[in-house]
PDB file of C-alpha atoms in Angstrom:
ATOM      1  CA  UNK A 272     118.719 106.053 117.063  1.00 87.00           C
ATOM      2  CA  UNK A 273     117.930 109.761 117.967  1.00 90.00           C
ATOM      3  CA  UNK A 274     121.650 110.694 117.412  1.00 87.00           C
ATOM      4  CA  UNK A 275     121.683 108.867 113.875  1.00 87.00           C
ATOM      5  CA  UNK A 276     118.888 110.724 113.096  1.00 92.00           C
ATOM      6  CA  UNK A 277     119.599 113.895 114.255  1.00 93.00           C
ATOM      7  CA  UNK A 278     122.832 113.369 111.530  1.00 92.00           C
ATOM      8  CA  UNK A 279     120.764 112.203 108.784  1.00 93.00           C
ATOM      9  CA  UNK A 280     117.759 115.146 109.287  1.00 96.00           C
ATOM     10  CA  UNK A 281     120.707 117.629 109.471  1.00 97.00           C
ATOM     11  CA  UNK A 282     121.752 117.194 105.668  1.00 97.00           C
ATOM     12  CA  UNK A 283     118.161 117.549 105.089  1.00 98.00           C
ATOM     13  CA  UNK A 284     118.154 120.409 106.982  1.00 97.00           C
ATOM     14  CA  UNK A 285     121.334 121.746 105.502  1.00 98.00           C
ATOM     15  CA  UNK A 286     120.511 121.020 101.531  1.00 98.00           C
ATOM     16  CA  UNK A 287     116.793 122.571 101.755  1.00 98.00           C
ATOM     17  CA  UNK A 288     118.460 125.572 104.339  1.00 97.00           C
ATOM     18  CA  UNK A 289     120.834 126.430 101.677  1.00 97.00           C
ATOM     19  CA  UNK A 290     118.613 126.388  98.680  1.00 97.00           C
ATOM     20  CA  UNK A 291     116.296 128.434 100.111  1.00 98.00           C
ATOM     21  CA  UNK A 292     117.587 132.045  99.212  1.00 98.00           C
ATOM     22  CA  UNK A 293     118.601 130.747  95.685  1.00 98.00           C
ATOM     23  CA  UNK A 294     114.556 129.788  95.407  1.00 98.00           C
ATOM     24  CA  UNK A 295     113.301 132.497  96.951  1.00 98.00           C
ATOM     25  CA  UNK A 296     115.627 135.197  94.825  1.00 98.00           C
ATOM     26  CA  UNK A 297     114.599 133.402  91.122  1.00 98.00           C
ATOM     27  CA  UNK A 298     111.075 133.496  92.437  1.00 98.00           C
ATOM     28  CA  UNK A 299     110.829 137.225  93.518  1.00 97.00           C
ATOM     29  CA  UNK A 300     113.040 138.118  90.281  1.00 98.00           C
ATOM     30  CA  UNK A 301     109.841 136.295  88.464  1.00 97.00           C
ATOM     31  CA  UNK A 302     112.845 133.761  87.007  1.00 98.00           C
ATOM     32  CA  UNK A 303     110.321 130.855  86.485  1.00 97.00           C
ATOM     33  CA  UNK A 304     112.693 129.073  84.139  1.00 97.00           C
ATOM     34  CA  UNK A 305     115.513 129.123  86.795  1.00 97.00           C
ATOM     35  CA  UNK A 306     113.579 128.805  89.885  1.00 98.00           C
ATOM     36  CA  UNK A 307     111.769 125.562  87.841  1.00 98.00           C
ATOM     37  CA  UNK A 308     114.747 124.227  87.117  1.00 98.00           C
ATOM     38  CA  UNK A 309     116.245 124.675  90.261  1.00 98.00           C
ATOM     39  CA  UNK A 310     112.932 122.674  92.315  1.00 98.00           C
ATOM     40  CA  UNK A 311     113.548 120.305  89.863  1.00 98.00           C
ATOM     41  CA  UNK A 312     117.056 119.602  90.747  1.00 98.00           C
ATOM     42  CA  UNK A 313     116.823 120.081  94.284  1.00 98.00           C
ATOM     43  CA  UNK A 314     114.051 117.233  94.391  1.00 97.00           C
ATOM     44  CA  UNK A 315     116.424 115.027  92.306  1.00 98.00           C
ATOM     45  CA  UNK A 316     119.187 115.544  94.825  1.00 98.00           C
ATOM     46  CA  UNK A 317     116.808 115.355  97.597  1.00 98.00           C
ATOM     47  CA  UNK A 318     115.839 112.119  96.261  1.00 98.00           C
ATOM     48  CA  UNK A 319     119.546 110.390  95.428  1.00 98.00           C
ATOM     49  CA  UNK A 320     120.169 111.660  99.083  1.00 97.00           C
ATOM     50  CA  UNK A 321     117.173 109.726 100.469  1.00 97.00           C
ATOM     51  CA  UNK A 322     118.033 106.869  99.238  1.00 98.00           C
ATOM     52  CA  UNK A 323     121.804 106.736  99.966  1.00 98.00           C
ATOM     53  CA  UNK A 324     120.851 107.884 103.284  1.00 96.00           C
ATOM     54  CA  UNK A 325     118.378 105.021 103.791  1.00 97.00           C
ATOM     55  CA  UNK A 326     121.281 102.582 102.356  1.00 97.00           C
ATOM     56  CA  UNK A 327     124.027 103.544 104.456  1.00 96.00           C
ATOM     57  CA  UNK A 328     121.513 103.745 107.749  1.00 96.00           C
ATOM     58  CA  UNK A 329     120.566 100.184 107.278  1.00 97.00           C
ATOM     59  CA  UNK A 330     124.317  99.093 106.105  1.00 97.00           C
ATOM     60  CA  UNK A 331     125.994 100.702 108.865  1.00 96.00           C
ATOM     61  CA  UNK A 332     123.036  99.615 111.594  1.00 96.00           C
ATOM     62  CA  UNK A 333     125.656  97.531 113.638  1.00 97.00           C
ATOM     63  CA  UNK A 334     128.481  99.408 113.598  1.00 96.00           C
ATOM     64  CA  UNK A 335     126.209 102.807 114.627  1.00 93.00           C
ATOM     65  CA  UNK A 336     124.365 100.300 117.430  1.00 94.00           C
ATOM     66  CA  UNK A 337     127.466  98.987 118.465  1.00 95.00           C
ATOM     67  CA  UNK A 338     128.710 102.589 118.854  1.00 93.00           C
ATOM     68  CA  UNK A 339     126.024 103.573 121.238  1.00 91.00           C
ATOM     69  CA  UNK A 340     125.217 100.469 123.229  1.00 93.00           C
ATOM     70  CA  UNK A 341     127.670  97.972 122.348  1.00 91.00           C
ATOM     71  CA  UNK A 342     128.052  97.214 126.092  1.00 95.00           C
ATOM     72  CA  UNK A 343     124.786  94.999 126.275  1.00 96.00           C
ATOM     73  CA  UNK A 344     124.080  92.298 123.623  1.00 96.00           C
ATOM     74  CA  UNK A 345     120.360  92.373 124.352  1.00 96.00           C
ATOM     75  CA  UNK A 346     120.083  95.948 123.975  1.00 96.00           C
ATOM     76  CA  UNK A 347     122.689  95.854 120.825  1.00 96.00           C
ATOM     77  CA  UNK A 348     120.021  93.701 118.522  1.00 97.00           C
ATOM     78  CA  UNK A 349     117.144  95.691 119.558  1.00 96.00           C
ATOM     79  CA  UNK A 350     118.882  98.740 118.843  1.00 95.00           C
ATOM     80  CA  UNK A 351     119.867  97.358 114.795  1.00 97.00           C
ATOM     81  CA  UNK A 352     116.742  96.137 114.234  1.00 97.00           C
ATOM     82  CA  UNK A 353     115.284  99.529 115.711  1.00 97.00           C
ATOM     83  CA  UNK A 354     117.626 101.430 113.562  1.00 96.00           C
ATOM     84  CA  UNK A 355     117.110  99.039 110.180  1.00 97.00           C
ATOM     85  CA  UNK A 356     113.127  99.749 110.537  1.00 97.00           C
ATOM     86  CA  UNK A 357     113.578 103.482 110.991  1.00 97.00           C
ATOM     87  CA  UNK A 358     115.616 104.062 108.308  1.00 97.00           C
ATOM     88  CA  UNK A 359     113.055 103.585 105.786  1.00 97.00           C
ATOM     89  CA  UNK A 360     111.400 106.849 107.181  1.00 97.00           C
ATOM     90  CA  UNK A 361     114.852 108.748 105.806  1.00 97.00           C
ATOM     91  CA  UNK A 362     113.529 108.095 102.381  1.00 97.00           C
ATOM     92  CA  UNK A 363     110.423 110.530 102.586  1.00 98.00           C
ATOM     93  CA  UNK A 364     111.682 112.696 105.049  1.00 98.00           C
ATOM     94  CA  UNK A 365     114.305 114.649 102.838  1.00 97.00           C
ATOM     95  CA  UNK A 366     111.329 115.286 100.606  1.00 98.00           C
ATOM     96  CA  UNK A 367     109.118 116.832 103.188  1.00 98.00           C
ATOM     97  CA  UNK A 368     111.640 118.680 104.618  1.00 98.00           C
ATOM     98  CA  UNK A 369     112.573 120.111 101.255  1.00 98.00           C
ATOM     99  CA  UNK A 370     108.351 120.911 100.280  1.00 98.00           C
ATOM    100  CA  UNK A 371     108.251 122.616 103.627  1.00 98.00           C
ATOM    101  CA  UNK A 372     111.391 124.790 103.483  1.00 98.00           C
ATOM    102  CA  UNK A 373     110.112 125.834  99.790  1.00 98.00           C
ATOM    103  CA  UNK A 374     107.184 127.004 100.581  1.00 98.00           C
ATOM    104  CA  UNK A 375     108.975 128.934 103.192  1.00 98.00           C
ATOM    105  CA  UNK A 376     111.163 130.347 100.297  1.00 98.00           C
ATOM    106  CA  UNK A 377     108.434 130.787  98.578  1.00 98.00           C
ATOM    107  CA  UNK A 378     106.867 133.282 101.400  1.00 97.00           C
ATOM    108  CA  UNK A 379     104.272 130.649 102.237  1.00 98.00           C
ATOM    109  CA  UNK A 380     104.634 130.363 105.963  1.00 98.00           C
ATOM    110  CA  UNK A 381     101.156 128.676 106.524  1.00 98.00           C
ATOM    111  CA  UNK A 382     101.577 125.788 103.813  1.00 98.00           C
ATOM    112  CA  UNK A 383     105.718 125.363 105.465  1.00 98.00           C
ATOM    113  CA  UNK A 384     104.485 125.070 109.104  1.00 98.00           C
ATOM    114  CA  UNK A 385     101.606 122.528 107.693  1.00 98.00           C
ATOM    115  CA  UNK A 386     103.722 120.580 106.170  1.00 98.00           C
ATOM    116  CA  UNK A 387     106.518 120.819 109.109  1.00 97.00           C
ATOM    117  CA  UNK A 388     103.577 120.245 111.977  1.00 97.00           C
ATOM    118  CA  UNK A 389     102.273 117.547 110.730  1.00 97.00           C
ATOM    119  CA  UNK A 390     105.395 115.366 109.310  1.00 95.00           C
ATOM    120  CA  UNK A 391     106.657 115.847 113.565  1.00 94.00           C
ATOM    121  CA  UNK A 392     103.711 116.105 115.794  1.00 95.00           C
ATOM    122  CA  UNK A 393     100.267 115.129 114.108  1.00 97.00           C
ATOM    123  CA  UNK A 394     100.969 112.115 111.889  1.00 98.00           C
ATOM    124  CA  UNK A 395     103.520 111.480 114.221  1.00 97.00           C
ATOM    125  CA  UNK A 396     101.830 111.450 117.322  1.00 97.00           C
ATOM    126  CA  UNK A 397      99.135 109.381 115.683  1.00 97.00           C
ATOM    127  CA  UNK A 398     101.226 106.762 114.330  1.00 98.00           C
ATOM    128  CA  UNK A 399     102.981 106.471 117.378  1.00 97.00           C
ATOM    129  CA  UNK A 400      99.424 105.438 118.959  1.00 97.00           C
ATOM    130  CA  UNK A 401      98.152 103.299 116.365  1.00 97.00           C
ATOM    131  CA  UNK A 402     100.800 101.446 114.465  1.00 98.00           C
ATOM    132  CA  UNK A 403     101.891  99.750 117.324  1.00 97.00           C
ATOM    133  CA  UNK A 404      98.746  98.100 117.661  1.00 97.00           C
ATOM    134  CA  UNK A 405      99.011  96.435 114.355  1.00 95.00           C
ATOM    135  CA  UNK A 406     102.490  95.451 114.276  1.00 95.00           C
ATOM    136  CA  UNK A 407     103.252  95.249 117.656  1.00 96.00           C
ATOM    137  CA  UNK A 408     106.714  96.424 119.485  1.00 94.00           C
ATOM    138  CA  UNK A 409     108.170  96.788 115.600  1.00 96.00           C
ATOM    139  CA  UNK A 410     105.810  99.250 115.060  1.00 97.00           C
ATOM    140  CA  UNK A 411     106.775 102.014 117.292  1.00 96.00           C
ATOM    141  CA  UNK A 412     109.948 102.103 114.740  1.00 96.00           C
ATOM    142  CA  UNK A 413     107.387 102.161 111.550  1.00 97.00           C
ATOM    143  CA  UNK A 414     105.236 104.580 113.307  1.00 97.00           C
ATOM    144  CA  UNK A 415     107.673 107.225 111.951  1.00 96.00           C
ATOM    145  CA  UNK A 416     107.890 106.306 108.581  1.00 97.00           C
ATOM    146  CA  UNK A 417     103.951 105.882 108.699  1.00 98.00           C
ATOM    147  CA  UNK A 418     103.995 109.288 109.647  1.00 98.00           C
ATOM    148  CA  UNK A 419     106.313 110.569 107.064  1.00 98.00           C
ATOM    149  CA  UNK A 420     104.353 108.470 104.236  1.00 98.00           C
ATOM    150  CA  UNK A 421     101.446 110.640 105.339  1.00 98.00           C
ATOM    151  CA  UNK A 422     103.162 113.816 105.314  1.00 98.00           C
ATOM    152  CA  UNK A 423     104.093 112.964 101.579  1.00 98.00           C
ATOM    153  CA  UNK A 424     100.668 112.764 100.785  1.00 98.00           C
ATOM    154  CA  UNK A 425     100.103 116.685 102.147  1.00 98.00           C
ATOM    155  CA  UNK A 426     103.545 117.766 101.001  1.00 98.00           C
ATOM    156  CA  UNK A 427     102.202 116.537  97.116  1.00 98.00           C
ATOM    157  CA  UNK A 428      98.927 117.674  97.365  1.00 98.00           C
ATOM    158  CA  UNK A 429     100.723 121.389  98.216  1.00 98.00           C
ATOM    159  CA  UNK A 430     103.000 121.088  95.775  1.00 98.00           C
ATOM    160  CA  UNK A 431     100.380 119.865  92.709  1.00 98.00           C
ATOM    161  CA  UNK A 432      97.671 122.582  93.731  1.00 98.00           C
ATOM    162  CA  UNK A 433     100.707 125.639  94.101  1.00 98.00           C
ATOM    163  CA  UNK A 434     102.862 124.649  90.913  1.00 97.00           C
ATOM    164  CA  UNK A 435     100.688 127.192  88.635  1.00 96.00           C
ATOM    165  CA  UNK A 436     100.749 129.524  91.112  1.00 97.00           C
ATOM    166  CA  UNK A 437     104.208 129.897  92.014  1.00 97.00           C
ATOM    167  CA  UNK A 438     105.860 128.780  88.705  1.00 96.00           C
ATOM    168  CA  UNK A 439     108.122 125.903  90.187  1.00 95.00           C
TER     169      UNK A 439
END
């Protein structure tokens, strides 16, 4: 699962990487029509990628399991099912990852490593801890996507409260 992942996060990574100095050039050039219209399409591509991501995690969950541990049937199906669960989380991560490397391109450091902090160690760490006790050995896999839902919820309140002040 951490190797599937560490795919998936990487066009993330890549997309909201590459954007960056296109944001933060409009934005220092005070190009509010361009740098709006380039957030805009960034989250809709952000978005379409989230969900193909999720769709092709969870469609290719045996082959990718089969890949990795295809030498033990027992640990095979835990593995899928693992893999099925935590792909959900792929469909808010691209978003947080993309909040957190605008406000980084956007000279907001602080409001970036927020976002990036909590999305990976807080919410994390507490969903990790908690979720499992509600829905059991399943829930270490939703713990993530807990964590990411939770993230969301920062990376939009960031985003509504900044759009006046950074023109996006």
């Amino acid at each position: 699962i951490g190797y599937v992942l560490f795919i998936f996060i990487a066009i993330f990574l890549g997309f909201s990487t590459g954007s960056a100095p296109i944001v933060s050039y409009n934005y220092g050039a005070q190009r509010h029509d361009y740098l709006r219209a380039i957030v805009r399409r960034s989250g809709a591509i952000i978005i379409c990628l989230s969900v193909v991501l999720t769709l092709l995690a969870i469609t290719l969950s045996s082959p990718l399991a089969r890949l990795f541990v295809g030498y033990d049937e027992g640990l095979f199906m835990l593995t899928r099912r693992a893999l099925r669960i935590y792909s959900v989380s792929f469909l808010l991560a691209g978003i947080n990852i993309y909040t957190s490397a605008l406000f980084t391109a956007l000279n907001n450091g602080p409001i970036s490593a927020i976002i990036s902090l909590s999305r990976t160690l807080i919410f994390e760490c507490g969903a990790v801890m908690l979720i499992p006790l509600i829905f059991g050995i399943d829930g270490i896999w939703w713990a993530v996507t807990f964590a990411e839902g939770a993230a969301l919820l920062a990376s939009a309140t960031f985003l509504l409260r900044n759009q006046k002040r950074y023109h996006y």
